[in-house]
């Protein structure tokens, strides 16, 4: 079993829909949680960064962390075709292990016009 | 004005060869990394390095070695390339516990 599990999709939604992306994890030491967006043949780019439990909002994006359930989510409101990409969750314990991130396998999202 | 740049973008080489991938960051970050992304998009840490400490993922074969001439550069050298080394390799950098900035990747194909 992987440390971080993420449904690979693909997830196909119509333009304007609310998208919910999720990850579960097993390592209770994780404290820092991130979402990255990766377009085809490009490097991942950081979308959201949260520490510990709670919600964080940035424009159309909302990240939620529930450490008690070891579950994190990314919501995208009013989804656009330009949101079509692979979304990767990532997390770290932030300790002395060089801040190495553990990634989920990514969910491929397709937003249709 | 690229933040994390890697070269080359594409690399095709034969089994048994030795190759290097270069990475440079101009963000002033203190830590650099190498990740491998397989065909299923799974990103796996290979190395984490700052000017004090190299941390190696124990699953990485010792044919892979990072070389850092200075804080802004972390190159990846691979000896005796194998077919299973074919993947996309990403360099990244970060400052303390903040999120990473990734390069655009090097697509390595071993034939």
mmCIF file with all atom_site columns, N, CA and C in Angstrom, chain B residues 18-65:
data_model
loop_
_atom_site.group_PDB
_atom_site.id
_atom_site.type_symbol
_atom_site.label_atom_id
_atom_site.label_alt_id
_atom_site.label_comp_id
_atom_site.label_asym_id
_atom_site.label_entity_id
_atom_site.label_seq_id
_atom_site.pdbx_PDB_ins_code
_atom_site.Cartn_x
_atom_site.Cartn_y
_atom_site.Cartn_z
_atom_site.occupancy
_atom_site.B_iso_or_equiv
_atom_site.pdbx_formal_charge
_atom_site.auth_seq_id
_atom_site.auth_comp_id
_atom_site.auth_asym_id
_atom_site.auth_atom_id
_atom_site.pdbx_PDB_model_num
ATOM 1   N N  . UNK B 1 18 ? 26.882 6.304  -19.853 1.00 0.00 ? 18 UNK B N  1
ATOM 2   C CA . UNK B 1 18 ? 26.842 7.191  -18.700 1.00 0.00 ? 18 UNK B CA 1
ATOM 3   C C  . UNK B 1 18 ? 26.367 8.556  -19.181 1.00 0.00 ? 18 UNK B C  1
ATOM 4   N N  . UNK B 1 19 ? 25.436 9.152  -18.451 1.00 0.00 ? 19 UNK B N  1
ATOM 5   C CA . UNK B 1 19 ? 24.910 10.457 -18.855 1.00 0.00 ? 19 UNK B CA 1
ATOM 6   C C  . UNK B 1 19 ? 24.707 11.352 -17.635 1.00 0.00 ? 19 UNK B C  1
ATOM 7   N N  . UNK B 1 20 ? 24.662 12.658 -17.902 1.00 0.00 ? 20 UNK B N  1
ATOM 8   C CA . UNK B 1 20 ? 24.392 13.640 -16.843 1.00 0.00 ? 20 UNK B CA 1
ATOM 9   C C  . UNK B 1 20 ? 23.249 14.553 -17.248 1.00 0.00 ? 20 UNK B C  1
ATOM 10  N N  . UNK B 1 21 ? 22.479 14.966 -16.254 1.00 0.00 ? 21 UNK B N  1
ATOM 11  C CA . UNK B 1 21 ? 21.434 15.967 -16.435 1.00 0.00 ? 21 UNK B CA 1
ATOM 12  C C  . UNK B 1 21 ? 21.789 17.137 -15.521 1.00 0.00 ? 21 UNK B C  1
ATOM 13  N N  . UNK B 1 22 ? 21.710 18.344 -16.076 1.00 0.00 ? 22 UNK B N  1
ATOM 14  C CA . UNK B 1 22 ? 22.096 19.521 -15.292 1.00 0.00 ? 22 UNK B CA 1
ATOM 15  C C  . UNK B 1 22 ? 20.861 20.255 -14.782 1.00 0.00 ? 22 UNK B C  1
ATOM 16  N N  . UNK B 1 23 ? 21.007 20.867 -13.617 1.00 0.00 ? 23 UNK B N  1
ATOM 17  C CA . UNK B 1 23 ? 19.920 21.650 -13.042 1.00 0.00 ? 23 UNK B CA 1
ATOM 18  C C  . UNK B 1 23 ? 20.481 22.891 -12.373 1.00 0.00 ? 23 UNK B C  1
ATOM 19  N N  . UNK B 1 24 ? 19.804 24.007 -12.620 1.00 0.00 ? 24 UNK B N  1
ATOM 20  C CA . UNK B 1 24 ? 20.207 25.277 -12.012 1.00 0.00 ? 24 UNK B CA 1
ATOM 21  C C  . UNK B 1 24 ? 18.968 26.014 -11.518 1.00 0.00 ? 24 UNK B C  1
ATOM 22  N N  . UNK B 1 25 ? 19.062 26.639 -10.344 1.00 0.00 ? 25 UNK B N  1
ATOM 23  C CA . UNK B 1 25 ? 17.957 27.458 -9.852  1.00 0.00 ? 25 UNK B CA 1
ATOM 24  C C  . UNK B 1 25 ? 18.485 28.852 -9.504  1.00 0.00 ? 25 UNK B C  1
ATOM 25  N N  . UNK B 1 26 ? 17.670 29.861 -9.843  1.00 0.00 ? 26 UNK B N  1
ATOM 26  C CA . UNK B 1 26 ? 18.064 31.249 -9.577  1.00 0.00 ? 26 UNK B CA 1
ATOM 27  C C  . UNK B 1 26 ? 17.150 31.892 -8.539  1.00 0.00 ? 26 UNK B C  1
ATOM 28  N N  . UNK B 1 27 ? 16.578 31.052 -7.672  1.00 0.00 ? 27 UNK B N  1
ATOM 29  C CA . UNK B 1 27 ? 15.619 31.534 -6.671  1.00 0.00 ? 27 UNK B CA 1
ATOM 30  C C  . UNK B 1 27 ? 16.257 31.787 -5.316  1.00 0.00 ? 27 UNK B C  1
ATOM 31  N N  . UNK B 1 28 ? 17.516 31.433 -5.170  1.00 0.00 ? 28 UNK B N  1
ATOM 32  C CA . UNK B 1 28 ? 18.162 31.572 -3.876  1.00 0.00 ? 28 UNK B CA 1
ATOM 33  C C  . UNK B 1 28 ? 17.698 30.544 -2.853  1.00 0.00 ? 28 UNK B C  1
ATOM 34  N N  . UNK B 1 29 ? 17.084 29.463 -3.333  1.00 0.00 ? 29 UNK B N  1
ATOM 35  C CA . UNK B 1 29 ? 16.620 28.412 -2.429  1.00 0.00 ? 29 UNK B CA 1
ATOM 36  C C  . UNK B 1 29 ? 17.784 27.646 -1.833  1.00 0.00 ? 29 UNK B C  1
ATOM 37  N N  . UNK B 1 30 ? 17.545 27.072 -0.642  1.00 0.00 ? 30 UNK B N  1
ATOM 38  C CA . UNK B 1 30 ? 18.644 26.404 0.040   1.00 0.00 ? 30 UNK B CA 1
ATOM 39  C C  . UNK B 1 30 ? 18.678 24.895 -0.160  1.00 0.00 ? 30 UNK B C  1
ATOM 40  N N  . UNK B 1 31 ? 17.629 24.343 -0.718  1.00 0.00 ? 31 UNK B N  1
ATOM 41  C CA . UNK B 1 31 ? 17.577 22.898 -0.904  1.00 0.00 ? 31 UNK B CA 1
ATOM 42  C C  . UNK B 1 31 ? 17.158 22.564 -2.327  1.00 0.00 ? 31 UNK B C  1
ATOM 43  N N  . UNK B 1 32 ? 17.812 21.584 -2.888  1.00 0.00 ? 32 UNK B N  1
ATOM 44  C CA . UNK B 1 32 ? 17.469 21.115 -4.236  1.00 0.00 ? 32 UNK B CA 1
ATOM 45  C C  . UNK B 1 32 ? 17.204 19.620 -4.202  1.00 0.00 ? 32 UNK B C  1
ATOM 46  N N  . UNK B 1 33 ? 16.454 19.156 -5.206  1.00 0.00 ? 33 UNK B N  1
ATOM 47  C CA . UNK B 1 33 ? 15.973 17.777 -5.220  1.00 0.00 ? 33 UNK B CA 1
ATOM 48  C C  . UNK B 1 33 ? 16.006 17.218 -6.632  1.00 0.00 ? 33 UNK B C  1
ATOM 49  N N  . UNK B 1 34 ? 16.032 15.898 -6.678  1.00 0.00 ? 34 UNK B N  1
ATOM 50  C CA . UNK B 1 34 ? 15.758 15.187 -7.915  1.00 0.00 ? 34 UNK B CA 1
ATOM 51  C C  . UNK B 1 34 ? 14.615 14.207 -7.668  1.00 0.00 ? 34 UNK B C  1
ATOM 52  N N  . UNK B 1 35 ? 13.644 14.241 -8.595  1.00 0.00 ? 35 UNK B N  1
ATOM 53  C CA . UNK B 1 35 ? 12.517 13.327 -8.566  1.00 0.00 ? 35 UNK B CA 1
ATOM 54  C C  . UNK B 1 35 ? 12.469 12.562 -9.887  1.00 0.00 ? 35 UNK B C  1
ATOM 55  N N  . UNK B 1 36 ? 11.948 11.347 -9.808  1.00 0.00 ? 36 UNK B N  1
ATOM 56  C CA . UNK B 1 36 ? 11.725 10.535 -11.002 1.00 0.00 ? 36 UNK B CA 1
ATOM 57  C C  . UNK B 1 36 ? 10.224 10.347 -11.163 1.00 0.00 ? 36 UNK B C  1
ATOM 58  N N  . UNK B 1 37 ? 9.722  10.606 -12.371 1.00 0.00 ? 37 UNK B N  1
ATOM 59  C CA . UNK B 1 37 ? 8.302  10.380 -12.661 1.00 0.00 ? 37 UNK B CA 1
ATOM 60  C C  . UNK B 1 37 ? 8.182  9.255  -13.673 1.00 0.00 ? 37 UNK B C  1
ATOM 61  N N  . UNK B 1 38 ? 7.499  8.193  -13.277 1.00 0.00 ? 38 UNK B N  1
ATOM 62  C CA . UNK B 1 38 ? 7.385  7.047  -14.175 1.00 0.00 ? 38 UNK B CA 1
ATOM 63  C C  . UNK B 1 38 ? 6.223  7.237  -15.148 1.00 0.00 ? 38 UNK B C  1
ATOM 64  N N  . UNK B 1 39 ? 5.971  6.215  -15.934 1.00 0.00 ? 39 UNK B N  1
ATOM 65  C CA . UNK B 1 39 ? 4.956  6.318  -16.994 1.00 0.00 ? 39 UNK B CA 1
ATOM 66  C C  . UNK B 1 39 ? 3.555  6.492  -16.438 1.00 0.00 ? 39 UNK B C  1
ATOM 67  N N  . UNK B 1 40 ? 3.350  6.137  -15.182 1.00 0.00 ? 40 UNK B N  1
ATOM 68  C CA . UNK B 1 40 ? 2.047  6.303  -14.546 1.00 0.00 ? 40 UNK B CA 1
ATOM 69  C C  . UNK B 1 40 ? 1.950  7.608  -13.764 1.00 0.00 ? 40 UNK B C  1
ATOM 70  N N  . UNK B 1 41 ? 2.858  8.520  -14.026 1.00 0.00 ? 41 UNK B N  1
ATOM 71  C CA . UNK B 1 41 ? 2.845  9.858  -13.432 1.00 0.00 ? 41 UNK B CA 1
ATOM 72  C C  . UNK B 1 41 ? 3.223  9.875  -11.959 1.00 0.00 ? 41 UNK B C  1
ATOM 73  N N  . UNK B 1 42 ? 3.721  8.766  -11.438 1.00 0.00 ? 42 UNK B N  1
ATOM 74  C CA . UNK B 1 42 ? 4.053  8.732  -10.027 1.00 0.00 ? 42 UNK B CA 1
ATOM 75  C C  . UNK B 1 42 ? 5.417  9.372  -9.801  1.00 0.00 ? 42 UNK B C  1
ATOM 76  N N  . UNK B 1 43 ? 5.440  10.434 -8.971  1.00 0.00 ? 43 UNK B N  1
ATOM 77  C CA . UNK B 1 43 ? 6.673  11.163 -8.673  1.00 0.00 ? 43 UNK B CA 1
ATOM 78  C C  . UNK B 1 43 ? 7.324  10.591 -7.424  1.00 0.00 ? 43 UNK B C  1
ATOM 79  N N  . UNK B 1 44 ? 8.591  10.207 -7.564  1.00 0.00 ? 44 UNK B N  1
ATOM 80  C CA . UNK B 1 44 ? 9.266  9.602  -6.421  1.00 0.00 ? 44 UNK B CA 1
ATOM 81  C C  . UNK B 1 44 ? 10.582 10.314 -6.146  1.00 0.00 ? 44 UNK B C  1
ATOM 82  N N  . UNK B 1 45 ? 10.800 10.672 -4.890  1.00 0.00 ? 45 UNK B N  1
ATOM 83  C CA . UNK B 1 45 ? 12.022 11.373 -4.516  1.00 0.00 ? 45 UNK B CA 1
ATOM 84  C C  . UNK B 1 45 ? 13.234 10.485 -4.721  1.00 0.00 ? 45 UNK B C  1
ATOM 85  N N  . UNK B 1 46 ? 14.280 11.090 -5.253  1.00 0.00 ? 46 UNK B N  1
ATOM 86  C CA . UNK B 1 46 ? 15.555 10.392 -5.384  1.00 0.00 ? 46 UNK B CA 1
ATOM 87  C C  . UNK B 1 46 ? 16.578 10.956 -4.395  1.00 0.00 ? 46 UNK B C  1
ATOM 88  N N  . UNK B 1 47 ? 16.735 12.281 -4.417  1.00 0.00 ? 47 UNK B N  1
ATOM 89  C CA . UNK B 1 47 ? 17.730 12.923 -3.564  1.00 0.00 ? 47 UNK B CA 1
ATOM 90  C C  . UNK B 1 47 ? 17.199 14.255 -3.059  1.00 0.00 ? 47 UNK B C  1
ATOM 91  N N  . UNK B 1 48 ? 17.667 14.610 -1.864  1.00 0.00 ? 48 UNK B N  1
ATOM 92  C CA . UNK B 1 48 ? 17.465 15.938 -1.322  1.00 0.00 ? 48 UNK B CA 1
ATOM 93  C C  . UNK B 1 48 ? 18.842 16.439 -0.907  1.00 0.00 ? 48 UNK B C  1
ATOM 94  N N  . UNK B 1 49 ? 19.167 17.702 -1.272  1.00 0.00 ? 49 UNK B N  1
ATOM 95  C CA . UNK B 1 49 ? 20.517 18.195 -0.987  1.00 0.00 ? 49 UNK B CA 1
ATOM 96  C C  . UNK B 1 49 ? 20.492 19.669 -0.652  1.00 0.00 ? 49 UNK B C  1
ATOM 97  N N  . UNK B 1 50 ? 21.102 20.034 0.476   1.00 0.00 ? 50 UNK B N  1
ATOM 98  C CA . UNK B 1 50 ? 21.453 21.427 0.699   1.00 0.00 ? 50 UNK B CA 1
ATOM 99  C C  . UNK B 1 50 ? 22.940 21.478 0.992   1.00 0.00 ? 50 UNK B C  1
ATOM 100 N N  . UNK B 1 51 ? 23.434 22.650 1.344   1.00 0.00 ? 51 UNK B N  1
ATOM 101 C CA . UNK B 1 51 ? 24.891 22.763 1.428   1.00 0.00 ? 51 UNK B CA 1
ATOM 102 C C  . UNK B 1 51 ? 25.458 22.020 2.639   1.00 0.00 ? 51 UNK B C  1
ATOM 103 N N  . UNK B 1 52 ? 24.587 21.423 3.396   1.00 0.00 ? 52 UNK B N  1
ATOM 104 C CA . UNK B 1 52 ? 25.053 20.704 4.574   1.00 0.00 ? 52 UNK B CA 1
ATOM 105 C C  . UNK B 1 52 ? 24.824 19.200 4.507   1.00 0.00 ? 52 UNK B C  1
ATOM 106 N N  . UNK B 1 53 ? 23.833 18.815 3.772   1.00 0.00 ? 53 UNK B N  1
ATOM 107 C CA . UNK B 1 53 ? 23.392 17.435 3.919   1.00 0.00 ? 53 UNK B CA 1
ATOM 108 C C  . UNK B 1 53 ? 22.834 16.867 2.626   1.00 0.00 ? 53 UNK B C  1
ATOM 109 N N  . UNK B 1 54 ? 23.266 15.650 2.304   1.00 0.00 ? 54 UNK B N  1
ATOM 110 C CA . UNK B 1 54 ? 22.684 14.915 1.189   1.00 0.00 ? 54 UNK B CA 1
ATOM 111 C C  . UNK B 1 54 ? 21.859 13.779 1.771   1.00 0.00 ? 54 UNK B C  1
ATOM 112 N N  . UNK B 1 55 ? 20.618 13.722 1.368   1.00 0.00 ? 55 UNK B N  1
ATOM 113 C CA . UNK B 1 55 ? 19.752 12.625 1.806   1.00 0.00 ? 55 UNK B CA 1
ATOM 114 C C  . UNK B 1 55 ? 19.359 11.817 0.582   1.00 0.00 ? 55 UNK B C  1
ATOM 115 N N  . UNK B 1 56 ? 19.598 10.541 0.673   1.00 0.00 ? 56 UNK B N  1
ATOM 116 C CA . UNK B 1 56 ? 19.369 9.662  -0.472  1.00 0.00 ? 56 UNK B CA 1
ATOM 117 C C  . UNK B 1 56 ? 18.220 8.717  -0.151  1.00 0.00 ? 56 UNK B C  1
ATOM 118 N N  . UNK B 1 57 ? 17.292 8.588  -1.092  1.00 0.00 ? 57 UNK B N  1
ATOM 119 C CA . UNK B 1 57 ? 16.270 7.581  -0.954  1.00 0.00 ? 57 UNK B CA 1
ATOM 120 C C  . UNK B 1 57 ? 16.943 6.216  -1.136  1.00 0.00 ? 57 UNK B C  1
ATOM 121 N N  . UNK B 1 58 ? 16.777 5.347  -0.164  1.00 0.00 ? 58 UNK B N  1
ATOM 122 C CA . UNK B 1 58 ? 17.536 4.097  -0.158  1.00 0.00 ? 58 UNK B CA 1
ATOM 123 C C  . UNK B 1 58 ? 17.186 3.169  -1.318  1.00 0.00 ? 58 UNK B C  1
ATOM 124 N N  . UNK B 1 59 ? 16.054 3.458  -1.979  1.00 0.00 ? 59 UNK B N  1
ATOM 125 C CA . UNK B 1 59 ? 15.685 2.609  -3.118  1.00 0.00 ? 59 UNK B CA 1
ATOM 126 C C  . UNK B 1 59 ? 16.397 3.014  -4.411  1.00 0.00 ? 59 UNK B C  1
ATOM 127 N N  . UNK B 1 60 ? 17.109 4.123  -4.384  1.00 0.00 ? 60 UNK B N  1
ATOM 128 C CA . UNK B 1 60 ? 17.778 4.597  -5.597  1.00 0.00 ? 60 UNK B CA 1
ATOM 129 C C  . UNK B 1 60 ? 19.077 3.812  -5.797  1.00 0.00 ? 60 UNK B C  1
ATOM 130 N N  . UNK B 1 61 ? 19.262 3.198  -6.968  1.00 0.00 ? 61 UNK B N  1
ATOM 131 C CA . UNK B 1 61 ? 20.516 2.457  -7.214  1.00 0.00 ? 61 UNK B CA 1
ATOM 132 C C  . UNK B 1 61 ? 21.730 3.372  -7.128  1.00 0.00 ? 61 UNK B C  1
ATOM 133 N N  . UNK B 1 62 ? 22.846 2.816  -6.716  1.00 0.00 ? 62 UNK B N  1
ATOM 134 C CA . UNK B 1 62 ? 24.035 3.662  -6.570  1.00 0.00 ? 62 UNK B CA 1
ATOM 135 C C  . UNK B 1 62 ? 24.661 4.037  -7.914  1.00 0.00 ? 62 UNK B C  1
ATOM 136 N N  . UNK B 1 63 ? 24.028 3.621  -9.004  1.00 0.00 ? 63 UNK B N  1
ATOM 137 C CA . UNK B 1 63 ? 24.429 4.125  -10.329 1.00 0.00 ? 63 UNK B CA 1
ATOM 138 C C  . UNK B 1 63 ? 24.053 5.594  -10.500 1.00 0.00 ? 63 UNK B C  1
ATOM 139 N N  . UNK B 1 64 ? 23.137 6.056  -9.644  1.00 0.00 ? 64 UNK B N  1
ATOM 140 C CA . UNK B 1 64 ? 22.698 7.452  -9.695  1.00 0.00 ? 64 UNK B CA 1
ATOM 141 C C  . UNK B 1 64 ? 23.466 8.239  -8.635  1.00 0.00 ? 64 UNK B C  1
ATOM 142 N N  . UNK B 1 65 ? 24.016 9.372  -9.016  1.00 0.00 ? 65 UNK B N  1
ATOM 143 C CA . UNK B 1 65 ? 24.723 10.183 -8.025  1.00 0.00 ? 65 UNK B CA 1
ATOM 144 C C  . UNK B 1 65 ? 24.494 11.664 -8.315  1.00 0.00 ? 65 UNK B C  1
#
